[in-house]
Amino acid sequence: MSPAVMPPTMTQISDPKIAFAYLRPACVLLTQQPTVANVETLSTQLKEVNDATLQQLQDYVLFPLRFVLKVPGPKKEKLVQTVAETISYVLENTCVQNWDTLHDLFSELCLCLCSPTDPGKPADLSEELQSAVLRCLETLLHAAYGDIVFRLFEPVMLPGLGAAVSLLLALAQKSKSREIQVSALKCIQSLALQCDCKQDHIVPSSEERRVVGSFMASFLPGITVAVTKIITGDLRQGHTVTVRAIKVWSTTVGLVMEDAQLQAPEPQKTHPSGLGRIAQLVVHRTQEWAKSTAGKLCVLLKKIIACTSAHQHWRVRLEMVELGDHLLDRCSQSLKECVGPLLEALVGAVNDEEPRVRERCEVALSAVSQRNQSDDKSSRAQTFTDVLSENLHSMATSLPRLMRTSDDQKKLFILKVFLGYLKLLGPLVSMVLNSATHLDRISKALMQVLELDVMDVRIVEERTYTATMETTAGSHDSYTAHRQRKHFLYFTDEKIFSVLMEICQTLGYYGNLYLLTDHFLDLYQQSSSYRKQAAMVLSEIVRGAAGIGVVTQGQGLESQVQGHPTTPEDLREAVVLVMEEFTSLKNWHLITVSEDTDRDRQDQQLLSPPRLLSISSTDVSNTNTNCLQVISSSFNSPSTSAPSSTIHQLNSNIWQLCIQLEGIACFAQALGRDFRSLLMTSLYPVLEKAGEETLLVSQAALGSMWDISKACGYSSLKELINENSDYLLNDISLNLQRLSQHPQAPRVLTVMLTHSDCSLLPLVGDIIQDVLMALDLSYDQTAALFCSVLHALMKALARWFPSNRSKTRESARTKQSSSREEILDIRQFMLDYNKQKELAEGIGIEEDVTIEDLEVPPPTECEDIDDTVSPDVKPELPLHLSITKDVMERCIHLLSDPSLRVRLKVLDVLELCVSVLSEKENELLPMAHRCWPPFLQRLIADDPLAVLRAFRVLCTLGETCGDFLRMRVSKEVLPKLSSSLVRQAPISAKAGPVYSHTLAYKLQLAVLQGLGSLCQRLDLGEGDLNVVGEACLPYLSCRQPIRLQEASLSVFRHLIQVDPDTFWFTLNELHCPSSYTPPHPDLQPVRLSGMGRPRDEFSGNVLKLLQEEFGSVSETINQPGS
Amino acid sequence: MSSPAPTPVYTLRGAGGPLNTLHFSCHDADTPLLYSGSGKGLIHVWNLNTRRAKKIVKGHSGNSIIWVSTLQSTDALISQGRDMLVCLWDLSEGRSEMVDSVWTGSVGFCQCSMLEMSPGNHLLAFPGEQTEEIKIIQLPSKTPVCTLVPDAKVGMVMCMKLWQPDSGLGPLLVAGYEDGSLLLWDVTQRSVLSQAKAHPEPVMCLTFDLKRLRGISGSSEKNLSSWVLDGQNNLQLQDNVTLVNPGISQLCIRGDGKLLASAGWDHRVRVFGWKRLKPLAVLQYHTDMVQSVAFSDHQDPRQRLLAAGSKDQRISLWSIYNEGAETG
C-alpha cells in the first residue's frame, strides 16, 4: 500500500486559484467526453497540484470522475479502470471529510464490481479492473475521516455493507488472481477497521470498538466460514493468500468476540424506529449468542489449525502463531473452548524448524504464561496448567494409536506438539509423570514408535577381521561416520528420531530421574520386545537429566516450581543402576554370531564346562536367579537355542548391544569427568565388545570408547586405555582364570594391545604370563581363542619395537639392487673380475680387507658390554624379547594343531615372533632350531594355504638367520619340493580344467608362488638356484595351467634378481630370439643352444621374461657371455 | 560346602615387588585405605574406592619392609624395615615425612607388635639386637619399658603379639621362637608366665583372639596349632589342623572372631571357621607364596574384605562370607 511515487514537490501548484484554473478545462472536457484519454489528462494534471490544494478542490475534481461512473449504461472497462486509478490517486493524497462523499463513493465503487443483477456477486470483469477498484475502495476507507467513518457502522448501513462484504468474500474466494484475492481480503480487514498496513489508522475508542464489533457481529458467520474455506482450500494457492485470510479471520474474530466487549453488558440502544426489516439483521451479542458462536468458531478453528500447523510455508505457520497469540490475548474468556486447540497449535510451533516461527512462538507462549501469572486470580493460572496437562494426557492417550496409524509428516507434528507441552510444563512434568497412567501411556507410545527394524541380514554377516582392526588407530571421525543408522519399523524420517530423543531428554530433564529410570528399567526387564527401545530411552533420559540437549526456555512455568531437581549424586546413582543392568551377564553376553561355523562351535566348547558361580560375586542372589535365564538365553547351549537363534534374533541382539554401548557413551557424556570413577566397571565390558567379531558391535564399541575418552578428558583411546589399564588388567586376569564363563577376556587384551603403546608392556607382562598359563592348561580347547591374542600381542610388539635389523637389511638390499641396475660397463666388469681372480689367488689381500669389511655390519655394542660385564651369567632379556620367546615356545606346540585355522594363525604369529626376536640372534637361533621340525612339516606336507604362509615365515626367517637356514633349506626343503614339482609337472601339463580344483594343483601353486622369494631372501647358493630353476622350467610351458605359468614366471623373476647372468643364460639356452654378433672380430662368436630353435611351448614365457627382466632383447647384446 | 572356587573381587597390581605385609584402615567410609609394604622398600597406600595407589612412600632406603601399621588415634603410619629401623610417618595433608625412627638392631624377620594403652600412648614390642630378645618401648616418648630375654634356649624370636588382658593384669605378650615353642610373657613382671612347644619347626606366625583368649600359630610344616590361656594364664595346646602343603606365612582372625585366614607358601589362602577350625574355602589366585593376609575393619560388616599379598607382586581382595554377617 505504498503511496504512488510523487513528482518533485517544487513544481507543484500551491495556489488553489491557479490550480482550479489549471484543472478546470480537463474536468469540463471529461464531463462532456468521458474517454480514457481525457481521464488520463486530468490524472497527469492532478499530479502537478499539491496535496493541500487538492484537498480544497477534492469535490470538484471527484465530480467528473464520479460522473463517468454514474452514467448509466455499459461502460468500457478500460475507462472505469482509469477512473478508479485516478480516484485512488486523489484519495491517497486527500481526506474524505464528508459522509455523503464516503457513502456515495463506496456504493459507486461496489457497484462497479458487482454484477448488475445481484449486488452480492461479482460481475465478470477483467482482473485489472477488479484490482483497480479494490485498491480504490481500500484507499477510500483509509482516507475517511474518523468522525464520519463510524457512520458506516450504523444499523442502517447493514444491507449495503452486507452486500459489500459478501461481494469481497466472493472475490476473495473465487478470483483466480492471487492479487485480487489478497486485495479483497485486505478490503474486508479495512472495513472492520483492522487494517495492519503501515499507514496511519483511526484508533477507535473502546466505545467505538464496541460499535464496530457489534456491527461486524452480523457478518461474523459469513466472514469466518468463507475465510475458513479459503484457508483450508487449495494447497497450491500462494501462501500470501492463506496468510492474509488467517489475518482476516483472526482480526475479525478478535474484534467481535473480544472479552472486553462481551463482558460489559451491551447497552440497549434504542434504534431509531423505521429501521423496519433492517432491525432483524441487527445481532445482539448476548451470553447465549457468544456461547453458541464460540462453539461454531471452535469447529472452524480446529479445521484451520489442522490445515495450517503443518503447512509447508513458514509464513503460514508464523501467521498461525500470531492468530493464536491474538485470540488468546483478546478472547481467552469468550472463546474458552478454543483455548485448548489454540495452545496446542502454539505448542506445536515451539519446535518449528524455522527460527522466526520459533521465536515468535516463544514470545507468544511467554506472554500466555505471563498473563496467567500476572492475573491475580491464581485459579486462572491453574486452569492454564490444567489445560496443558489435560492436553498432555489426552495426547499421551492417543499417542500409541497415532504412532501406529499416521504418516511421517503427521507423526512429526504430533511429536513436536508433545515435546512442546513437555517444555511448556517444565518442572510440572514430574507431577504429570507421577500419575501412573500418564507415564504408562507415554512409555508405551515411545516403545511402540521406537521399535527397530531388525530384518537386515547384512548386519549379522559383517565381520571385523583382524586386518581392519589394525587400522583402527584412526581418528574419531571415522567411527562416527561408520555408526550405523538405525532403521525403525514405524517411521523413516530422521527428524522424527531426533524429536523422539529430545522428548526423552526433556522427560529426563524435568522428570523425576528415579521414577523414570525405575519405570523404564522395568520395561527393559519385562519384555525382550521393549528392551532395545527402553535402553535407547534410558540413555537419552540420563543425558537429558544432565542437561544435555535440553534448551531451557523462558516460557515454561518454572518459576512456580523449584528448579532442576537432579543432583550429580542422583545422576551418578541412576547411571550406576542402569549401567549395571546393561552390562549384566544376561543383557551383555548376547549371541551375535550364528553357531554354524566351526570356530564358534569351538567357542561353544569353551563355554560348556560347568558354569561356576562364585561366592564372592558382588550380588549373589541376583546371579543365582538369573542363572537359568543366562543358560537359555545367552549361553547358547546348542540344544536349547539352536533353533531359536534365527537371524532375526541375532540382529536384534546386535542392535541391543549397539544401543547399550551407545548408552554407556551417553552416560559418560552425562557425567563428564565423574565418569572416570565408573570406568572401573564400565570400560572392560566396552572393550569386550570392541573385540567382538560382528562389525556393527565392534564399531559401536569403538565409537563409545571415543565418546568415553572425550567425556573423561582423555585425548585419545591410547590414553584412555593406558590410564585405566589397571582396571582392565584386573578383570582380564580374573576372567582368564574363569575362561569358561568369560571367554571374552583374551579379546579385551587384544583390543588393549591394538590401541595402546609400549608403555603398557610392564603392566601387561604378568597378564601375558597368565594368558600363556591358561593356554598351557588347555591346549585343545582354547588354542583358537588364544592364537588371536598371541597374534595381537606379537603384532603389538612388532609395532612397538620395530627391529632395526630388518630395516638395515632392507636398505642394503635396495642399495644392492639399485647399483645393479646401472648400465654395466664392460671395462669395469673386466677390471673387477680380474681383481677378484687375483684375490682368489691370494694377491693383494692386505689392501683390500677394508673394502670387504664395509659390508659386514659391526656387531652391536650392547652385546659387547653384556659380554664384558658378565661373561658367565646370561643378561636379563628385555621384557618384550622374553615374552616373544615364551610365545614362540607355544608356537612349537601349536604348529601341529589339527585345526588349519589355528595353524595358519600360528604361522602368522611365528613370523612376527621371528621379526621381533631378530634383534637378538643368539636368542632367535635356538628358538628357530626348536621350531624347525614342526615347521618343516608345514612347509612340505600341509594344506596349500599353510604352505604358502609357511613360505612367508621362511622368508622372514631367512632375512635374519640366513646362514642357519640356508643349509637346512637346501638339504631338507628344496630337494623335496623340487622333486615333487618335477614329478607333478607332466601331470599338470596334461590335466584338464578340473585339475585346478585338486589339492595337488593348489600345492604346486603354493610352492611355486613361495619359492621365488625364498630363494631371493635366503641368498641360496648357485647349486640350489639351479635346482630350483630346473624344477620350475617345466612350468614355463604354455601347456601348464595359466596360474602355474604365472607362478613359475614369478620364480624366475626372483631368480634373475639374484643371479641375472646365470638365468639369462638358462633362458637363452631354452629359446634365444636373436643372434649375437660380437662387437669386435677378435672375440669368439656367441653360440647358444636356444638359437635358431623353432618356437615351442616355452618360447612365449621365455621371451616374456627376457623382455621384462633384461629390457629389450637387443640390449642384451651387451650382456656378458657367461 | 561344595560351592565352586571363589574369585577375588579385585586385584591390586603395580606394587613392583613382593608384598610382605598388609594393613587395612577403613574407619573412614569415604576413603577406605589399605597399606602394603613391599620387598623393595615401598609402602603403597591404596584407595579401595578407586582401587589405585593413592600414595607411595619410599622408605627404609630400599630395604624390604616387613611390617606396617597405623596409630589409630593419630592416623600416623608406622613401618618396620630390614634396615633395622622402625619409622613413624606423617602422611596427613599430602605429606610423607618421616617424623621419628627407632633403631632395633634386629636382622631377623620378626614383625613388631603394637598396643594402644590410651589415646596417643602406645607400647611397641620389637625384636632386639640379640636374636632371642624382645624390647618394649613406649611411643611416642620412646622410653624403654623392658627387655624380655628367655632363660631357656629357644632360639631366635620369630613372631609376637602384645595385648592388654581384661583381667586387670599388665600387658601380656606371646612370642613364638625358632625351636617351635611359644612363651607367654608378663610385660610388667618381665617374667615368663607359661611355655608350650607348639611346633617341631620354627613358629612362623601367630595370632591371638582376645575375647576367647585363644590363639593359633603356624609353622614351616603342615600343622596349625591352636592354644588357649586358662584362668591361670597357662598356655594349653588344643586342636591341630593339618594342611595339605607345608608353610604358613601369616594368620589373621576376622574382627568378629568368626573367620581365620592363613597365608600359605603353596600360593593359597585358606579360610577356616575360627570356632572349630573347620576348613571353609581355599582361595586360589596367586602364582607365588602368599606372605600376608588381613581382614578389613570396615564399619559395615557387609563391606568387609580379605586381602592377601603375595610374592607375585599382587594383592588380591576377596569378599567372602559377608552375607550372613548380621545373623550369624
JSON list of C-alpha atoms in Angstrom, two decimals, chain A residues 64-213:
[
{"chain": "A", "resi": 64, "resn": "PRO", "atom": "CA", "xyz": [-16.36, 14.48, -13.25]},
{"chain": "A", "resi": 65, "resn": "LEU", "atom": "CA", "xyz": [-14.81, 11.17, -12.30]},
{"chain": "A", "resi": 66, "resn": "ARG", "atom": "CA", "xyz": [-17.83, 10.03, -10.36]},
{"chain": "A", "resi": 67, "resn": "PHE", "atom": "CA", "xyz": [-19.97, 11.31, -13.15]},
{"chain": "A", "resi": 68, "resn": "VAL", "atom": "CA", "xyz": [-18.29, 8.89, -15.52]},
{"chain": "A", "resi": 69, "resn": "LEU", "atom": "CA", "xyz": [-19.09, 6.04, -13.18]},
{"chain": "A", "resi": 70, "resn": "LYS", "atom": "CA", "xyz": [-22.65, 7.17, -12.66]},
{"chain": "A", "resi": 71, "resn": "VAL", "atom": "CA", "xyz": [-23.59, 7.48, -16.29]},
{"chain": "A", "resi": 72, "resn": "PRO", "atom": "CA", "xyz": [-25.99, 4.62, -16.90]},
{"chain": "A", "resi": 73, "resn": "GLY", "atom": "CA", "xyz": [-25.37, 2.01, -19.49]},
{"chain": "A", "resi": 74, "resn": "PRO", "atom": "CA", "xyz": [-22.41, -0.17, -20.27]},
{"chain": "A", "resi": 75, "resn": "LYS", "atom": "CA", "xyz": [-19.01, 1.37, -20.00]},
{"chain": "A", "resi": 76, "resn": "LYS", "atom": "CA", "xyz": [-15.65, 0.45, -21.34]},
{"chain": "A", "resi": 77, "resn": "GLU", "atom": "CA", "xyz": [-13.66, -1.45, -18.75]},
{"chain": "A", "resi": 78, "resn": "LYS", "atom": "CA", "xyz": [-10.55, 0.47, -19.51]},
{"chain": "A", "resi": 79, "resn": "LEU", "atom": "CA", "xyz": [-12.33, 3.72, -18.80]},
{"chain": "A", "resi": 80, "resn": "VAL", "atom": "CA", "xyz": [-13.64, 2.56, -15.44]},
{"chain": "A", "resi": 81, "resn": "GLN", "atom": "CA", "xyz": [-10.23, 1.24, -14.53]},
{"chain": "A", "resi": 82, "resn": "THR", "atom": "CA", "xyz": [-8.54, 4.55, -15.32]},
{"chain": "A", "resi": 83, "resn": "VAL", "atom": "CA", "xyz": [-11.17, 6.44, -13.39]},
{"chain": "A", "resi": 84, "resn": "ALA", "atom": "CA", "xyz": [-10.71, 4.16, -10.40]},
{"chain": "A", "resi": 85, "resn": "GLU", "atom": "CA", "xyz": [-6.97, 4.67, -10.56]},
{"chain": "A", "resi": 86, "resn": "THR", "atom": "CA", "xyz": [-7.39, 8.44, -10.71]},
{"chain": "A", "resi": 87, "resn": "ILE", "atom": "CA", "xyz": [-9.82, 8.43, -7.81]},
{"chain": "A", "resi": 88, "resn": "SER", "atom": "CA", "xyz": [-7.33, 6.33, -5.88]},
{"chain": "A", "resi": 89, "resn": "TYR", "atom": "CA", "xyz": [-4.71, 8.97, -6.53]},
{"chain": "A", "resi": 90, "resn": "VAL", "atom": "CA", "xyz": [-6.92, 11.75, -5.28]},
{"chain": "A", "resi": 91, "resn": "LEU", "atom": "CA", "xyz": [-7.94, 9.81, -2.19]},
{"chain": "A", "resi": 92, "resn": "GLU", "atom": "CA", "xyz": [-4.41, 8.79, -1.42]},
{"chain": "A", "resi": 93, "resn": "ASN", "atom": "CA", "xyz": [-3.44, 12.40, -1.12]},
{"chain": "A", "resi": 94, "resn": "THR", "atom": "CA", "xyz": [-6.52, 13.83, 0.47]},
{"chain": "A", "resi": 95, "resn": "CYS", "atom": "CA", "xyz": [-9.00, 13.01, 3.20]},
{"chain": "A", "resi": 96, "resn": "VAL", "atom": "CA", "xyz": [-12.69, 12.35, 2.88]},
{"chain": "A", "resi": 97, "resn": "GLN", "atom": "CA", "xyz": [-14.41, 14.62, 5.33]},
{"chain": "A", "resi": 98, "resn": "ASN", "atom": "CA", "xyz": [-17.89, 14.38, 4.02]},
{"chain": "A", "resi": 99, "resn": "TRP", "atom": "CA", "xyz": [-20.09, 11.43, 4.93]},
{"chain": "A", "resi": 100, "resn": "ASP", "atom": "CA", "xyz": [-22.01, 11.71, 1.70]},
{"chain": "A", "resi": 101, "resn": "THR", "atom": "CA", "xyz": [-18.89, 11.51, -0.36]},
{"chain": "A", "resi": 102, "resn": "LEU", "atom": "CA", "xyz": [-17.76, 8.48, 1.56]},
{"chain": "A", "resi": 103, "resn": "HIS", "atom": "CA", "xyz": [-21.10, 6.77, 1.35]},
{"chain": "A", "resi": 104, "resn": "ASP", "atom": "CA", "xyz": [-21.69, 7.54, -2.29]},
{"chain": "A", "resi": 105, "resn": "LEU", "atom": "CA", "xyz": [-18.23, 6.69, -3.45]},
{"chain": "A", "resi": 106, "resn": "PHE", "atom": "CA", "xyz": [-18.36, 3.47, -1.50]},
{"chain": "A", "resi": 107, "resn": "SER", "atom": "CA", "xyz": [-21.57, 2.35, -3.14]},
{"chain": "A", "resi": 108, "resn": "GLU", "atom": "CA", "xyz": [-20.50, 3.56, -6.56]},
{"chain": "A", "resi": 109, "resn": "LEU", "atom": "CA", "xyz": [-17.27, 1.57, -6.34]},
{"chain": "A", "resi": 110, "resn": "CYS", "atom": "CA", "xyz": [-19.10, -1.50, -5.10]},
{"chain": "A", "resi": 111, "resn": "LEU", "atom": "CA", "xyz": [-21.47, -1.17, -7.97]},
{"chain": "A", "resi": 112, "resn": "CYS", "atom": "CA", "xyz": [-18.54, -1.21, -10.35]},
{"chain": "A", "resi": 113, "resn": "LEU", "atom": "CA", "xyz": [-17.59, -4.62, -9.05]},
{"chain": "A", "resi": 114, "resn": "CYS", "atom": "CA", "xyz": [-20.87, -6.37, -8.59]},
{"chain": "A", "resi": 115, "resn": "SER", "atom": "CA", "xyz": [-22.98, -7.91, -11.23]},
{"chain": "A", "resi": 116, "resn": "PRO", "atom": "CA", "xyz": [-25.93, -5.77, -12.22]},
{"chain": "A", "resi": 117, "resn": "THR", "atom": "CA", "xyz": [-28.43, -8.40, -11.09]},
{"chain": "A", "resi": 118, "resn": "ASP", "atom": "CA", "xyz": [-27.08, -9.31, -7.67]},
{"chain": "A", "resi": 119, "resn": "PRO", "atom": "CA", "xyz": [-25.17, -6.77, -5.62]},
{"chain": "A", "resi": 120, "resn": "GLY", "atom": "CA", "xyz": [-23.56, -9.60, -3.60]},
{"chain": "A", "resi": 121, "resn": "LYS", "atom": "CA", "xyz": [-21.99, -11.31, -6.60]},
{"chain": "A", "resi": 122, "resn": "PRO", "atom": "CA", "xyz": [-19.01, -10.07, -8.55]},
{"chain": "A", "resi": 123, "resn": "ALA", "atom": "CA", "xyz": [-19.52, -9.22, -12.17]},
{"chain": "A", "resi": 124, "resn": "ASP", "atom": "CA", "xyz": [-17.44, -10.88, -14.78]},
{"chain": "A", "resi": 125, "resn": "LEU", "atom": "CA", "xyz": [-14.80, -8.22, -15.18]},
{"chain": "A", "resi": 126, "resn": "SER", "atom": "CA", "xyz": [-11.20, -8.07, -16.16]},
{"chain": "A", "resi": 127, "resn": "GLU", "atom": "CA", "xyz": [-8.71, -8.66, -13.39]},
{"chain": "A", "resi": 128, "resn": "GLU", "atom": "CA", "xyz": [-7.05, -5.29, -13.91]},
{"chain": "A", "resi": 129, "resn": "LEU", "atom": "CA", "xyz": [-10.34, -3.51, -13.39]},
{"chain": "A", "resi": 130, "resn": "GLN", "atom": "CA", "xyz": [-11.19, -5.51, -10.29]},
{"chain": "A", "resi": 131, "resn": "SER", "atom": "CA", "xyz": [-7.84, -4.88, -8.87]},
{"chain": "A", "resi": 132, "resn": "ALA", "atom": "CA", "xyz": [-8.00, -1.13, -9.54]},
{"chain": "A", "resi": 133, "resn": "VAL", "atom": "CA", "xyz": [-11.44, -0.80, -7.99]},
{"chain": "A", "resi": 134, "resn": "LEU", "atom": "CA", "xyz": [-10.45, -2.86, -4.95]},
{"chain": "A", "resi": 135, "resn": "ARG", "atom": "CA", "xyz": [-7.47, -0.62, -4.44]},
{"chain": "A", "resi": 136, "resn": "CYS", "atom": "CA", "xyz": [-9.64, 2.41, -4.78]},
{"chain": "A", "resi": 137, "resn": "LEU", "atom": "CA", "xyz": [-12.09, 1.03, -2.22]},
{"chain": "A", "resi": 138, "resn": "GLU", "atom": "CA", "xyz": [-9.34, 0.42, 0.23]},
{"chain": "A", "resi": 139, "resn": "THR", "atom": "CA", "xyz": [-7.89, 3.87, -0.29]},
{"chain": "A", "resi": 140, "resn": "LEU", "atom": "CA", "xyz": [-11.32, 5.30, 0.31]},
{"chain": "A", "resi": 141, "resn": "LEU", "atom": "CA", "xyz": [-11.62, 3.50, 3.61]},
{"chain": "A", "resi": 142, "resn": "HIS", "atom": "CA", "xyz": [-8.19, 4.74, 4.60]},
{"chain": "A", "resi": 143, "resn": "ALA", "atom": "CA", "xyz": [-9.00, 8.30, 3.53]},
{"chain": "A", "resi": 144, "resn": "ALA", "atom": "CA", "xyz": [-12.20, 8.51, 5.51]},
{"chain": "A", "resi": 145, "resn": "TYR", "atom": "CA", "xyz": [-12.13, 10.90, 8.47]},
{"chain": "A", "resi": 146, "resn": "GLY", "atom": "CA", "xyz": [-12.54, 9.40, 11.94]},
{"chain": "A", "resi": 147, "resn": "ASP", "atom": "CA", "xyz": [-15.74, 11.26, 12.69]},
{"chain": "A", "resi": 148, "resn": "ILE", "atom": "CA", "xyz": [-17.56, 10.11, 9.63]},
{"chain": "A", "resi": 149, "resn": "VAL", "atom": "CA", "xyz": [-16.25, 6.60, 9.26]},
{"chain": "A", "resi": 150, "resn": "PHE", "atom": "CA", "xyz": [-18.20, 5.33, 12.22]},
{"chain": "A", "resi": 151, "resn": "ARG", "atom": "CA", "xyz": [-21.41, 6.26, 10.46]},
{"chain": "A", "resi": 152, "resn": "LEU", "atom": "CA", "xyz": [-20.66, 3.28, 8.26]},
{"chain": "A", "resi": 153, "resn": "PHE", "atom": "CA", "xyz": [-21.45, 1.09, 11.21]},
{"chain": "A", "resi": 154, "resn": "GLU", "atom": "CA", "xyz": [-24.90, 2.39, 11.91]},
{"chain": "A", "resi": 155, "resn": "PRO", "atom": "CA", "xyz": [-27.54, -0.27, 11.59]},
{"chain": "A", "resi": 156, "resn": "VAL", "atom": "CA", "xyz": [-28.95, 1.44, 8.53]},
{"chain": "A", "resi": 157, "resn": "MET", "atom": "CA", "xyz": [-25.83, 0.54, 6.67]},
{"chain": "A", "resi": 158, "resn": "LEU", "atom": "CA", "xyz": [-26.22, -3.17, 7.35]},
{"chain": "A", "resi": 159, "resn": "PRO", "atom": "CA", "xyz": [-27.70, -4.15, 3.98]},
{"chain": "A", "resi": 160, "resn": "GLY", "atom": "CA", "xyz": [-25.25, -2.07, 2.00]},
{"chain": "A", "resi": 161, "resn": "LEU", "atom": "CA", "xyz": [-22.18, -3.17, 3.85]},
{"chain": "A", "resi": 162, "resn": "GLY", "atom": "CA", "xyz": [-23.51, -6.70, 3.89]},
{"chain": "A", "resi": 163, "resn": "ALA", "atom": "CA", "xyz": [-23.62, -6.71, 0.15]},
{"chain": "A", "resi": 164, "resn": "ALA", "atom": "CA", "xyz": [-20.13, -5.24, 0.01]},
{"chain": "A", "resi": 165, "resn": "VAL", "atom": "CA", "xyz": [-18.77, -7.84, 2.40]},
{"chain": "A", "resi": 166, "resn": "SER", "atom": "CA", "xyz": [-20.26, -10.74, 0.53]},
{"chain": "A", "resi": 167, "resn": "LEU", "atom": "CA", "xyz": [-19.01, -9.24, -2.70]},
{"chain": "A", "resi": 168, "resn": "LEU", "atom": "CA", "xyz": [-15.49, -9.02, -1.31]},
{"chain": "A", "resi": 169, "resn": "LEU", "atom": "CA", "xyz": [-15.67, -12.52, 0.12]},
{"chain": "A", "resi": 170, "resn": "ALA", "atom": "CA", "xyz": [-16.86, -13.83, -3.19]},
{"chain": "A", "resi": 171, "resn": "LEU", "atom": "CA", "xyz": [-13.94, -12.13, -4.89]},
{"chain": "A", "resi": 172, "resn": "ALA", "atom": "CA", "xyz": [-11.53, -13.49, -2.33]},
{"chain": "A", "resi": 173, "resn": "GLN", "atom": "CA", "xyz": [-12.88, -16.98, -2.77]},
{"chain": "A", "resi": 174, "resn": "LYS", "atom": "CA", "xyz": [-13.48, -17.21, -6.45]},
{"chain": "A", "resi": 175, "resn": "SER", "atom": "CA", "xyz": [-10.96, -15.00, -8.14]},
{"chain": "A", "resi": 176, "resn": "LYS", "atom": "CA", "xyz": [-8.18, -16.72, -9.95]},
{"chain": "A", "resi": 177, "resn": "SER", "atom": "CA", "xyz": [-5.74, -13.94, -9.32]},
{"chain": "A", "resi": 178, "resn": "ARG", "atom": "CA", "xyz": [-3.90, -14.07, -6.03]},
{"chain": "A", "resi": 179, "resn": "GLU", "atom": "CA", "xyz": [-3.53, -10.32, -6.11]},
{"chain": "A", "resi": 180, "resn": "ILE", "atom": "CA", "xyz": [-7.28, -9.79, -6.23]},
{"chain": "A", "resi": 181, "resn": "GLN", "atom": "CA", "xyz": [-7.83, -12.37, -3.53]},
{"chain": "A", "resi": 182, "resn": "VAL", "atom": "CA", "xyz": [-5.41, -10.59, -1.29]},
{"chain": "A", "resi": 183, "resn": "SER", "atom": "CA", "xyz": [-6.83, -7.12, -2.06]},
{"chain": "A", "resi": 184, "resn": "ALA", "atom": "CA", "xyz": [-10.37, -8.29, -1.39]},
{"chain": "A", "resi": 185, "resn": "LEU", "atom": "CA", "xyz": [-9.30, -9.73, 1.92]},
{"chain": "A", "resi": 186, "resn": "LYS", "atom": "CA", "xyz": [-7.47, -6.54, 2.77]},
{"chain": "A", "resi": 187, "resn": "CYS", "atom": "CA", "xyz": [-10.61, -4.56, 1.99]},
{"chain": "A", "resi": 188, "resn": "ILE", "atom": "CA", "xyz": [-12.58, -6.65, 4.43]},
{"chain": "A", "resi": 189, "resn": "GLN", "atom": "CA", "xyz": [-9.89, -6.03, 7.01]},
{"chain": "A", "resi": 190, "resn": "SER", "atom": "CA", "xyz": [-10.01, -2.27, 6.40]},
{"chain": "A", "resi": 191, "resn": "LEU", "atom": "CA", "xyz": [-13.76, -2.33, 6.52]},
{"chain": "A", "resi": 192, "resn": "ALA", "atom": "CA", "xyz": [-13.61, -3.72, 10.03]},
{"chain": "A", "resi": 193, "resn": "LEU", "atom": "CA", "xyz": [-11.05, -1.03, 10.87]},
{"chain": "A", "resi": 194, "resn": "GLN", "atom": "CA", "xyz": [-8.50, -3.77, 11.49]},
{"chain": "A", "resi": 195, "resn": "CYS", "atom": "CA", "xyz": [-6.08, -2.86, 8.77]},
{"chain": "A", "resi": 196, "resn": "ASP", "atom": "CA", "xyz": [-2.46, -3.65, 9.58]},
{"chain": "A", "resi": 197, "resn": "CYS", "atom": "CA", "xyz": [-0.72, -1.68, 6.84]},
{"chain": "A", "resi": 198, "resn": "LYS", "atom": "CA", "xyz": [1.86, 0.96, 7.60]},
{"chain": "A", "resi": 199, "resn": "GLN", "atom": "CA", "xyz": [-0.37, 3.98, 7.09]},
{"chain": "A", "resi": 200, "resn": "ASP", "atom": "CA", "xyz": [-1.96, 5.92, 9.90]},
{"chain": "A", "resi": 201, "resn": "HIS", "atom": "CA", "xyz": [-5.19, 4.47, 11.09]},
{"chain": "A", "resi": 202, "resn": "ILE", "atom": "CA", "xyz": [-8.03, 5.68, 13.19]},
{"chain": "A", "resi": 203, "resn": "VAL", "atom": "CA", "xyz": [-7.65, 4.38, 16.70]},
{"chain": "A", "resi": 204, "resn": "PRO", "atom": "CA", "xyz": [-11.17, 3.66, 17.87]},
{"chain": "A", "resi": 205, "resn": "SER", "atom": "CA", "xyz": [-12.08, 4.27, 21.47]},
{"chain": "A", "resi": 206, "resn": "SER", "atom": "CA", "xyz": [-13.41, 1.34, 23.39]},
{"chain": "A", "resi": 207, "resn": "GLU", "atom": "CA", "xyz": [-16.90, 2.60, 22.85]},
{"chain": "A", "resi": 208, "resn": "GLU", "atom": "CA", "xyz": [-16.28, 2.88, 19.14]},
{"chain": "A", "resi": 209, "resn": "ARG", "atom": "CA", "xyz": [-14.73, -0.58, 19.11]},
{"chain": "A", "resi": 210, "resn": "ARG", "atom": "CA", "xyz": [-17.83, -1.88, 20.69]},
{"chain": "A", "resi": 211, "resn": "VAL", "atom": "CA", "xyz": [-19.93, -0.27, 17.97]},
{"chain": "A", "resi": 212, "resn": "VAL", "atom": "CA", "xyz": [-17.83, -1.73, 15.22]},
{"chain": "A", "resi": 213, "resn": "GLY", "atom": "CA", "xyz": [-17.71, -5.11, 16.91]}
]
